[in-house]
Tab-separated table of C-alpha atoms in Angstrom:
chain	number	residue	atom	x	y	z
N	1	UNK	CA	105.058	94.240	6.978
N	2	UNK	CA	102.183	93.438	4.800
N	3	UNK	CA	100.206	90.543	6.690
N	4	UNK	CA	97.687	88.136	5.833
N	5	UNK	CA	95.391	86.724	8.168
N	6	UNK	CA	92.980	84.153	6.184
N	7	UNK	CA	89.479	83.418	8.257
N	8	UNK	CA	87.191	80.561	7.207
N	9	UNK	CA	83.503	82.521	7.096
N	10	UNK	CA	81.994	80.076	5.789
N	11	UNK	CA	82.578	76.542	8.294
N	12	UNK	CA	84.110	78.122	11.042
N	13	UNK	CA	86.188	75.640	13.986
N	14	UNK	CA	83.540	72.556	13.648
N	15	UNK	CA	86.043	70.158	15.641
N	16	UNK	CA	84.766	72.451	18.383
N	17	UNK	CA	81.231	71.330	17.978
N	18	UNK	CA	81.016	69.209	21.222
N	19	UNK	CA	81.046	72.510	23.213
N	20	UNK	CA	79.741	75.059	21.069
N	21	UNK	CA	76.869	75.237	19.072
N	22	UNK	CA	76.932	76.968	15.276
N	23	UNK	CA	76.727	80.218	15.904
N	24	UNK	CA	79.423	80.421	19.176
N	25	UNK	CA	81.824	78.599	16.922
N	26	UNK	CA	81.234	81.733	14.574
N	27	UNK	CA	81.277	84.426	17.410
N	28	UNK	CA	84.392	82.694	19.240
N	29	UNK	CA	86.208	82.608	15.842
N	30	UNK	CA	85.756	86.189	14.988
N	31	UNK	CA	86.904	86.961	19.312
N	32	UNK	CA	90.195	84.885	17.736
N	33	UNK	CA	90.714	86.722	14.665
N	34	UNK	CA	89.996	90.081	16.578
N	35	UNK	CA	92.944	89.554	19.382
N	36	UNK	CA	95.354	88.353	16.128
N	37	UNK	CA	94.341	91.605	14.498
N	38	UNK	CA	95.748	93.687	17.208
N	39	UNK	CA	98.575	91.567	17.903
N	40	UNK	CA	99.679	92.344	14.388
N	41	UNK	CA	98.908	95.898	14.247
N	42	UNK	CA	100.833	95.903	18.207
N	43	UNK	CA	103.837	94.089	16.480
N	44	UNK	CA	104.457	96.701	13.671
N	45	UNK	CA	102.130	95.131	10.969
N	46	UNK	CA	99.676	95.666	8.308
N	47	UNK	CA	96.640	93.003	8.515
N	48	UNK	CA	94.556	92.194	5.755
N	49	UNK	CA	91.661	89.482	6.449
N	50	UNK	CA	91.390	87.205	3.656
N	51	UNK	CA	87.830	85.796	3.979
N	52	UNK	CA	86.272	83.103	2.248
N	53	UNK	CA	82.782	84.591	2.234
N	54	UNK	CA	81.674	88.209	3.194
N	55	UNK	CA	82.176	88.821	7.565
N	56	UNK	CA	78.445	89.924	7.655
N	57	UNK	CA	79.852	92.418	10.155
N	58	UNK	CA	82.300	95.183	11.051
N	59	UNK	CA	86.132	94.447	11.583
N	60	UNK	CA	88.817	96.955	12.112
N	61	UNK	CA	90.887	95.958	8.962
N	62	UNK	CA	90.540	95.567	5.294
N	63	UNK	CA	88.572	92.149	3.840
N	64	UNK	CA	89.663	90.629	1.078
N	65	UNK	CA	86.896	87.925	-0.398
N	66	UNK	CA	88.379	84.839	-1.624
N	67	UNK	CA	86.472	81.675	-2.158
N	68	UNK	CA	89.031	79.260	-3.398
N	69	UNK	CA	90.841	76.784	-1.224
N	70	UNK	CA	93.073	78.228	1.330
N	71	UNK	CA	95.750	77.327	-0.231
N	72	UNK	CA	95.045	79.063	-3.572
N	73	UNK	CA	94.001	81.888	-2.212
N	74	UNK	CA	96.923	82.619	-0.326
N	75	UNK	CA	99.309	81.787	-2.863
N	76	UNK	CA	97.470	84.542	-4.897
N	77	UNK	CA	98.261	86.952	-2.355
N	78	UNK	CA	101.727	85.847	-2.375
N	79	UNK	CA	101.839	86.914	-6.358
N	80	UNK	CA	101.255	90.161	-4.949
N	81	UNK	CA	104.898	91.115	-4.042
N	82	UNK	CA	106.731	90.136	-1.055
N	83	UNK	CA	107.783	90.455	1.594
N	84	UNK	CA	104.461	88.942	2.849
N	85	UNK	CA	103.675	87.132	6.001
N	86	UNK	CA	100.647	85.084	6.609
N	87	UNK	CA	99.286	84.438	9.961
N	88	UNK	CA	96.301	82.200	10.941
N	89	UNK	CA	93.216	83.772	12.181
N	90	UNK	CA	92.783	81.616	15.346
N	91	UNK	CA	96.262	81.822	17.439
N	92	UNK	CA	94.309	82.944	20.714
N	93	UNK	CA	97.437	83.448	22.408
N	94	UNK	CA	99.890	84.747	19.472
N	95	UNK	CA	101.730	88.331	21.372
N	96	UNK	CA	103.018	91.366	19.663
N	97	UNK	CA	106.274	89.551	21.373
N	98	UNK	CA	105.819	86.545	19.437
N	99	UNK	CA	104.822	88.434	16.366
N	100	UNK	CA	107.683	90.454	16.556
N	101	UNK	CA	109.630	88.015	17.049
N	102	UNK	CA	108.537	86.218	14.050
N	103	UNK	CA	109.104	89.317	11.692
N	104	UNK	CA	112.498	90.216	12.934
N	105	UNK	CA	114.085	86.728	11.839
N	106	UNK	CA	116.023	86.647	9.128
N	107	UNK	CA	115.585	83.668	6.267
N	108	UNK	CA	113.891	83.884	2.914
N	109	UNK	CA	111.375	81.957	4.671
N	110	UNK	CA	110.234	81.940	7.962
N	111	UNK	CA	107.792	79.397	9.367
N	112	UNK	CA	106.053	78.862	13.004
N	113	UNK	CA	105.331	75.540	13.299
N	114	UNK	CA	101.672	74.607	14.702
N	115	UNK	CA	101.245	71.649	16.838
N	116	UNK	CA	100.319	68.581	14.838
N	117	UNK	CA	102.219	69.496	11.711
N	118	UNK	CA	100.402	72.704	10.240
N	119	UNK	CA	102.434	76.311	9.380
N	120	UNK	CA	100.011	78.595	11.765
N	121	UNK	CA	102.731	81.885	10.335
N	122	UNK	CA	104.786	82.089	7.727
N	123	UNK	CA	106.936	85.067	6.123
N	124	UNK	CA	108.079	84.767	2.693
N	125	UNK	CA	110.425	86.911	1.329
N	126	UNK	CA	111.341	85.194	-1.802
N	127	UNK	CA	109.086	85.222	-4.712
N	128	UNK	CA	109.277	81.634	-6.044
N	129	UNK	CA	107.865	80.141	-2.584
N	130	UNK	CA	104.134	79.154	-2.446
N	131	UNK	CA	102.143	77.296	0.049
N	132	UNK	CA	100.693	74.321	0.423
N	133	UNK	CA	98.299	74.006	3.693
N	134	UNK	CA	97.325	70.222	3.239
N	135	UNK	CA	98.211	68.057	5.994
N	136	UNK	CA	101.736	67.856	7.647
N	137	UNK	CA	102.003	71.055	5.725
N	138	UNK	CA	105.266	72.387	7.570
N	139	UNK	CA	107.360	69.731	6.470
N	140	UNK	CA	105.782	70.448	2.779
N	141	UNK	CA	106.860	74.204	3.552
N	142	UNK	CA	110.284	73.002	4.493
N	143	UNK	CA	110.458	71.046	1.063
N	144	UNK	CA	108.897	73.725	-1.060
N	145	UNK	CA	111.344	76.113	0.219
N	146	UNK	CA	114.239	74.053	-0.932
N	147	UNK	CA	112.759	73.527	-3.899
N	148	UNK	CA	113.071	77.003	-5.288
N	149	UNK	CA	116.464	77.343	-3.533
N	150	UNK	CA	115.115	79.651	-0.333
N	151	UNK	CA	116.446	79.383	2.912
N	152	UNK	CA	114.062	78.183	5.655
N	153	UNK	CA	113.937	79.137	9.268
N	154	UNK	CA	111.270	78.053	12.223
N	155	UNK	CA	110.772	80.153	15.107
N	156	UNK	CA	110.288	77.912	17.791
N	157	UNK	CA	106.931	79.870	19.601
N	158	UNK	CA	104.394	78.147	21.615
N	159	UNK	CA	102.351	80.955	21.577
N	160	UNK	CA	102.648	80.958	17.531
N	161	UNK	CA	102.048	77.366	17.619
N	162	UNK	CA	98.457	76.968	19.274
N	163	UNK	CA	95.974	76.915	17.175
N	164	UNK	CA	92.474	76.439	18.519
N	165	UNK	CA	90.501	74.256	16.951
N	166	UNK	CA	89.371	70.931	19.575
N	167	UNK	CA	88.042	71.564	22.991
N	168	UNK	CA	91.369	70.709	24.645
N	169	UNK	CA	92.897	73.486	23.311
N	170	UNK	CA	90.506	76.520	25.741
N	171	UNK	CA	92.983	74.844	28.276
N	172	UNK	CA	96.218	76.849	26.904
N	173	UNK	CA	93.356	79.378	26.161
N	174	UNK	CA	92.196	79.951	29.385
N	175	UNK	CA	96.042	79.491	31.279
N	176	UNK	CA	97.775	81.302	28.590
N	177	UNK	CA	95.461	83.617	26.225
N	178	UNK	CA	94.713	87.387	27.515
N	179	UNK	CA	92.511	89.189	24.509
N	180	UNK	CA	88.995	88.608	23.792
N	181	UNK	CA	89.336	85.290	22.755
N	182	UNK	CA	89.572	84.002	26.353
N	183	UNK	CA	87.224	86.542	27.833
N	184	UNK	CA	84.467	84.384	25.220
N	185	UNK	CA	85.762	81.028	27.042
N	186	UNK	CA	85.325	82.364	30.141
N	187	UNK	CA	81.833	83.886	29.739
N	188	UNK	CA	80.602	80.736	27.716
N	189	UNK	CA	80.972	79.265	31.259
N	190	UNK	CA	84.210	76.764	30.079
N	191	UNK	CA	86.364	76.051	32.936
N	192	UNK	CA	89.394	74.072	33.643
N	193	UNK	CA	88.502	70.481	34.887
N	194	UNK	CA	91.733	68.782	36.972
N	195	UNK	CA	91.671	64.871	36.288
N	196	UNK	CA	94.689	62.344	36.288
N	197	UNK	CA	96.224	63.337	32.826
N	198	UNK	CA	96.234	66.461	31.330
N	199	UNK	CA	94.159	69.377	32.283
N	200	UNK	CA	91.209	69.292	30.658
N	201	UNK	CA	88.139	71.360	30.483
N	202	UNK	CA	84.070	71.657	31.154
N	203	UNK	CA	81.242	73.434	30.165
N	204	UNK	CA	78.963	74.787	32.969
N	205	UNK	CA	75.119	75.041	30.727
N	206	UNK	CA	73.880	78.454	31.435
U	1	UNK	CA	123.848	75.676	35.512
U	2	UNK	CA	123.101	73.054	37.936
U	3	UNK	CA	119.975	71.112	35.702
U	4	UNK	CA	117.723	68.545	37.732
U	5	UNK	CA	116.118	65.969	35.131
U	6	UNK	CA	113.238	64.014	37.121
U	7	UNK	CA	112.393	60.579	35.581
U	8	UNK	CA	110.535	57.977	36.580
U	9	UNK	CA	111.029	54.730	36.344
U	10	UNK	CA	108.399	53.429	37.651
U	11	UNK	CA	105.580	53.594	35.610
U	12	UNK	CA	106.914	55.320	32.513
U	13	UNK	CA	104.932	57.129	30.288
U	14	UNK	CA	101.403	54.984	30.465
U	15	UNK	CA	99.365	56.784	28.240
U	16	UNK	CA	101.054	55.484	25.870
U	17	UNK	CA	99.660	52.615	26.355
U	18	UNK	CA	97.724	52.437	23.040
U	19	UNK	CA	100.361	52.136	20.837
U	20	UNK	CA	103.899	51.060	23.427
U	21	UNK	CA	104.059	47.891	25.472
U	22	UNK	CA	104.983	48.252	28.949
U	23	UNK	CA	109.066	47.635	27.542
U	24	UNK	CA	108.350	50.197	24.436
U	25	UNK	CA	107.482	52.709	27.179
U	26	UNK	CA	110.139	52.401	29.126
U	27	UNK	CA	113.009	52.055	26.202
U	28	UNK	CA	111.448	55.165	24.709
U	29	UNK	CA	111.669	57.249	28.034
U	30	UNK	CA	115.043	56.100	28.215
U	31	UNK	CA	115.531	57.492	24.599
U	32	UNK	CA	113.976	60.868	25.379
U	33	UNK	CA	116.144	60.829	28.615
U	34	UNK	CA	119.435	60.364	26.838
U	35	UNK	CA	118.126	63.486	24.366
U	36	UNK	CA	117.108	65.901	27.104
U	37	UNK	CA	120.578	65.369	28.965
U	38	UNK	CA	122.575	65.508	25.437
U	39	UNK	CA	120.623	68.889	24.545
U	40	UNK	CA	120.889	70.263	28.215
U	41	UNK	CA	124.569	69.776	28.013
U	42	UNK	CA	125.389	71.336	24.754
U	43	UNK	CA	123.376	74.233	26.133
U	44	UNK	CA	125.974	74.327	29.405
U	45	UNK	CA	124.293	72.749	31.379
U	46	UNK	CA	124.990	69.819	34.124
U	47	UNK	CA	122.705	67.267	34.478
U	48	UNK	CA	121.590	65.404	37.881
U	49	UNK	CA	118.614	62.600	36.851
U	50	UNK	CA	116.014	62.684	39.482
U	51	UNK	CA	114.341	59.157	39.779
U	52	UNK	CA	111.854	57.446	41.632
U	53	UNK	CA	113.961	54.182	41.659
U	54	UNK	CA	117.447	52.764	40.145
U	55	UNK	CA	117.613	53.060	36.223
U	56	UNK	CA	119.052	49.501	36.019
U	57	UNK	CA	120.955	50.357	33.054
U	58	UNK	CA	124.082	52.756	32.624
U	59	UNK	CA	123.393	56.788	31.788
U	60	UNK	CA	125.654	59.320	31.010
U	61	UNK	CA	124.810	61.808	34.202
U	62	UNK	CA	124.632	61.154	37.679
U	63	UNK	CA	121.377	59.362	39.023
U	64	UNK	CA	119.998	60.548	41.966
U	65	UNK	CA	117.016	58.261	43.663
U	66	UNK	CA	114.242	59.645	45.888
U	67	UNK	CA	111.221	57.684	46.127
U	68	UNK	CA	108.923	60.880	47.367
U	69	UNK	CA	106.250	61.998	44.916
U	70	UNK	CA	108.038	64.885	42.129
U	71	UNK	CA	107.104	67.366	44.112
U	72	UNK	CA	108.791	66.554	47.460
U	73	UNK	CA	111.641	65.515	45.547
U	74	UNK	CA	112.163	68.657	43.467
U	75	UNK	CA	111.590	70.772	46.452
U	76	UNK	CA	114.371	68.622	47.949
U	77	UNK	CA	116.633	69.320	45.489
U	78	UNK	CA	115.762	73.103	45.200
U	79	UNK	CA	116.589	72.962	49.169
U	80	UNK	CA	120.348	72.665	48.145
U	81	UNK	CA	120.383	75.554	46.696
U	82	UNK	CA	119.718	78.542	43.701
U	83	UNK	CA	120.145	78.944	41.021
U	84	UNK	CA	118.701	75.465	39.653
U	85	UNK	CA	117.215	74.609	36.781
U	86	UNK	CA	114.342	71.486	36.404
U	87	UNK	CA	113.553	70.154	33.112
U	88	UNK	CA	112.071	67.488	32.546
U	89	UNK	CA	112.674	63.878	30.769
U	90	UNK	CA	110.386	63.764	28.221
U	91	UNK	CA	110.591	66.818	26.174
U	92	UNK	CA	111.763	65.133	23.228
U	93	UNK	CA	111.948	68.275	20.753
U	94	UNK	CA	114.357	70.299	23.773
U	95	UNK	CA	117.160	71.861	21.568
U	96	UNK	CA	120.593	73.686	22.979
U	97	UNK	CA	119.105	76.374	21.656
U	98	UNK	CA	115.697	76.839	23.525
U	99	UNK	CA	117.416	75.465	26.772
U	100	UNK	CA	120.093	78.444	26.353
U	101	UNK	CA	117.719	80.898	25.906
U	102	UNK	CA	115.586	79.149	28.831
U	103	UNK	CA	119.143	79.694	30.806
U	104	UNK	CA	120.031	83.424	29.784
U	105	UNK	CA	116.088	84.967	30.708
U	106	UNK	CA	116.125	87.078	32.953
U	107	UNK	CA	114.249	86.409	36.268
U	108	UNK	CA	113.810	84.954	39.934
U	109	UNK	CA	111.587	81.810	38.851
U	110	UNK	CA	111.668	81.364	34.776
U	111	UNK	CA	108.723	79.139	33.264
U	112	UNK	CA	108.549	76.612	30.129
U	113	UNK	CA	105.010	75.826	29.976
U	114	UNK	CA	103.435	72.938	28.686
U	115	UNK	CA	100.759	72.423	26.515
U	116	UNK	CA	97.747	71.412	28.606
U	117	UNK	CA	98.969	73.600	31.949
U	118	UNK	CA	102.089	71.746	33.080
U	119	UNK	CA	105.042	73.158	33.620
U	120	UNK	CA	108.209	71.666	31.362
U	121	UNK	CA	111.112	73.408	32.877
U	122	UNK	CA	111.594	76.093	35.577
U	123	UNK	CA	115.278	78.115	36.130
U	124	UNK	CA	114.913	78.650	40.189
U	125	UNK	CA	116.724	81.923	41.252
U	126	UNK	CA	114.910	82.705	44.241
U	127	UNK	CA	115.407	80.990	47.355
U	128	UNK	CA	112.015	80.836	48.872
U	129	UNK	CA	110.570	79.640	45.625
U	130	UNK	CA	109.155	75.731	46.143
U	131	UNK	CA	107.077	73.597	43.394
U	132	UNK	CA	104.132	71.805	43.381
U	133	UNK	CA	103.130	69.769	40.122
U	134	UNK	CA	99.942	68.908	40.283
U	135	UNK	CA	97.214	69.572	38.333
U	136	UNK	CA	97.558	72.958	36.544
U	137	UNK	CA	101.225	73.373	37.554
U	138	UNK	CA	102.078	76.904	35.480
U	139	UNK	CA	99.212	78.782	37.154
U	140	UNK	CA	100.727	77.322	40.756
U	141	UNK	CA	104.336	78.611	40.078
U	142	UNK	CA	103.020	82.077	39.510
U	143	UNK	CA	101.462	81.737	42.452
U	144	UNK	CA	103.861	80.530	43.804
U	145	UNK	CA	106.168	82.802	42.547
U	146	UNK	CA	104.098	86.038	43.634
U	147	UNK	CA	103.584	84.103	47.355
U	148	UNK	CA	107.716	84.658	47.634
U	149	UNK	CA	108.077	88.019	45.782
U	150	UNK	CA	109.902	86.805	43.137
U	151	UNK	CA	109.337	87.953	39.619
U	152	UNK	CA	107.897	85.096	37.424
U	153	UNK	CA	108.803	85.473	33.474
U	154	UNK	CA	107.623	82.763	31.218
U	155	UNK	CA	110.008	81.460	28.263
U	156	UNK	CA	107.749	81.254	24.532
U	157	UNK	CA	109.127	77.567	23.203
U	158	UNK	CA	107.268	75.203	21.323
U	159	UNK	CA	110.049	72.968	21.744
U	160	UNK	CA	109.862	73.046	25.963
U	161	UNK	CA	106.097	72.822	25.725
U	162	UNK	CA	105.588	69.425	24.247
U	163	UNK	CA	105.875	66.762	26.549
U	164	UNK	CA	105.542	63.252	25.046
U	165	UNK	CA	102.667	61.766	27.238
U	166	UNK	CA	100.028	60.752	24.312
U	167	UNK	CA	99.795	59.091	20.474
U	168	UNK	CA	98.809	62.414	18.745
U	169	UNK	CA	102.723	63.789	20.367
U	170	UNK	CA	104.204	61.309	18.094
U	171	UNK	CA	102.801	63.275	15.144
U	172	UNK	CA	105.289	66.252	16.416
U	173	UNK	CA	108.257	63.946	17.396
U	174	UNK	CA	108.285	62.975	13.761
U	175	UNK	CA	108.081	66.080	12.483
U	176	UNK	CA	110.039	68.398	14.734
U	177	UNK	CA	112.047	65.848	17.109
U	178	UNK	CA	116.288	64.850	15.832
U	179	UNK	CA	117.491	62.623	18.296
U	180	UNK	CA	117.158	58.840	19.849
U	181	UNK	CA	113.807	59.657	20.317
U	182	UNK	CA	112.383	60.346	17.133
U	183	UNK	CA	114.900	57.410	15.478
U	184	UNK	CA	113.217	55.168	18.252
U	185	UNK	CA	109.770	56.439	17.136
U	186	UNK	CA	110.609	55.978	13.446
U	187	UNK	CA	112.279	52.556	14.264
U	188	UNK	CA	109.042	51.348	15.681
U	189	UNK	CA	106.956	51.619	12.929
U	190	UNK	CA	105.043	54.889	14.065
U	191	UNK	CA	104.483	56.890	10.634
U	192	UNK	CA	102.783	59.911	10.012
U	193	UNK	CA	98.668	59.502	9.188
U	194	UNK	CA	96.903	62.255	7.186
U	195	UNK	CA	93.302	62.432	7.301
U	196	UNK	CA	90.695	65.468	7.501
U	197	UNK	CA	91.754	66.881	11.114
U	198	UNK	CA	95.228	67.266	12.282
U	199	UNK	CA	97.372	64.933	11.473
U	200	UNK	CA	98.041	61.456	13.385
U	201	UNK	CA	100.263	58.357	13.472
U	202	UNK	CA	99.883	55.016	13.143
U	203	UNK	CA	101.523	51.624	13.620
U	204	UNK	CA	102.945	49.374	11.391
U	205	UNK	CA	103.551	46.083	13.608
U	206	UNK	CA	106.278	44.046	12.297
């Protein structure tokens, strides 16, 4: 399976800005998109970053350098020929399982929803589908879909539907993640902190 | 399956607060209730409600009342004997189909985490296994779990990991949820809100 995994270079996770400074954001992000690299490769796939901007350093897969909107540039690698399946650079605790999981379902497309409305992976296996990632963008896949007369399918994953991108979310990082991603949280010094409501997390300076 | 459903009637669902009066709250527990034992039937399940105090209206499943904090009363419950499932009243996007496959896994204690490090629903095969919710509850049942010597195996659901405790859940209700709940939800005047970040609700008082 041909798999797209598109990584923002160029403003990378700023909702997580009230624990990391500039350049963590940009080292954490590339820990994500690392661990979702091998969970593709681990699940039987074929990752190709699709980068907004030049990495400005090694990664074990091909780059492809894109700088239109997201959502154009993935609908241009759609035009490419399916079957393709894109999958979201920072899923800290997508699994080969999951992954698997994913690819093996049958539909002519197949959608993990991401908490909050987003499509964090999506195959498509019919050629008239393209995507549209602006806001609640998995009911938008659900009507695009029908639109061109494909069937749709979700594959109900929690571990397909974090995506990291606000401070809360190191908690399911640091209870559920395993790869590199979480080994960052933990050496950053961010730590669960146990309140009333949910579990929520700290930064110890260093 | 013999399925435990705790609930409390007490002091439903008070994060809530910013957007549900104290009635709201408690009318829209009921409605997730009413889901959670619907769905946990047609998956085969039978249902025994858990609460802290009389509902004071009818429900379609036995009630059973035990005024001890959730833990004490679970681990009462789980004293009567394995295999026994707990799920709990507020998943509002719980399908048949994730609570079967929560049912068929393999395993001597099987996990639905939550988002956030709670623990949604828990299929109890092992005799010596006991619960303890507090806090980050998934990382205590492994524990917990390994303590015993039974074999801990974690079910990957979106749909058992959101627990309606907060506004921003709303946003996934809507989007994902079929039931009482969601109608209850769209009934109210909660509607979808898209701005820059995730997505988010608002209220349209009438």
């Amino acid at each position: 399976m041909r798999v797209v995994v598109p990584f923002g270079v160029q403003s990378p996770k700023t909702r997580l800005a009230p624990l990391l400074v500039d350049d963590e954001r940009r080292d954490f992000a590339v820990a994500m998109l690392r661990d979702v690299l091998d969970a593709v490769r681990d699940a039987g796939g074929t990752p190709l970053v699709l980068a907004d901007a030049p990495l400005g350093e090694p990664i074990d897969a091909p780059v492809a350098v894109d700088d239109r909107p997201l959502t154009d540039a993935v609908n241009n690698q759609l035009a490419a020929g399916t079957p393709v399946t894109v999958v979201m650079a920072d899923l800290a605790l997508a699994t080969p399982e999951a992954l698997s999981r994913l690819f093996e379902t049958a539909g002519d497309v197949v959608a993990a929803p991401g908490l909050g409305g987003g499509t964090n992976a999506l195959v498509v296996r019919h050629p008239d589908f393209s995507v549209d990632y602006h806001g609640a963008s998995i009911a938008d896949h659900r009507r695009l879909a029908d639109e061109v007369g494909a069937t749709f399918v979700e594959v109900d994953s929690l571990r397909l539907a974090v995506d990291v991108d606000e401070p809360a979310d190191f908690v399911d990082v640091l209870l559920h993640g395993a790869g590199r991603a979480r080994e960052w949280v933990v050496d950053a010094g961010i730590h669960l902190q146990r309140g009333d409501g949910r579990v929520g997390v700290g930064r110890a300076r260093r």
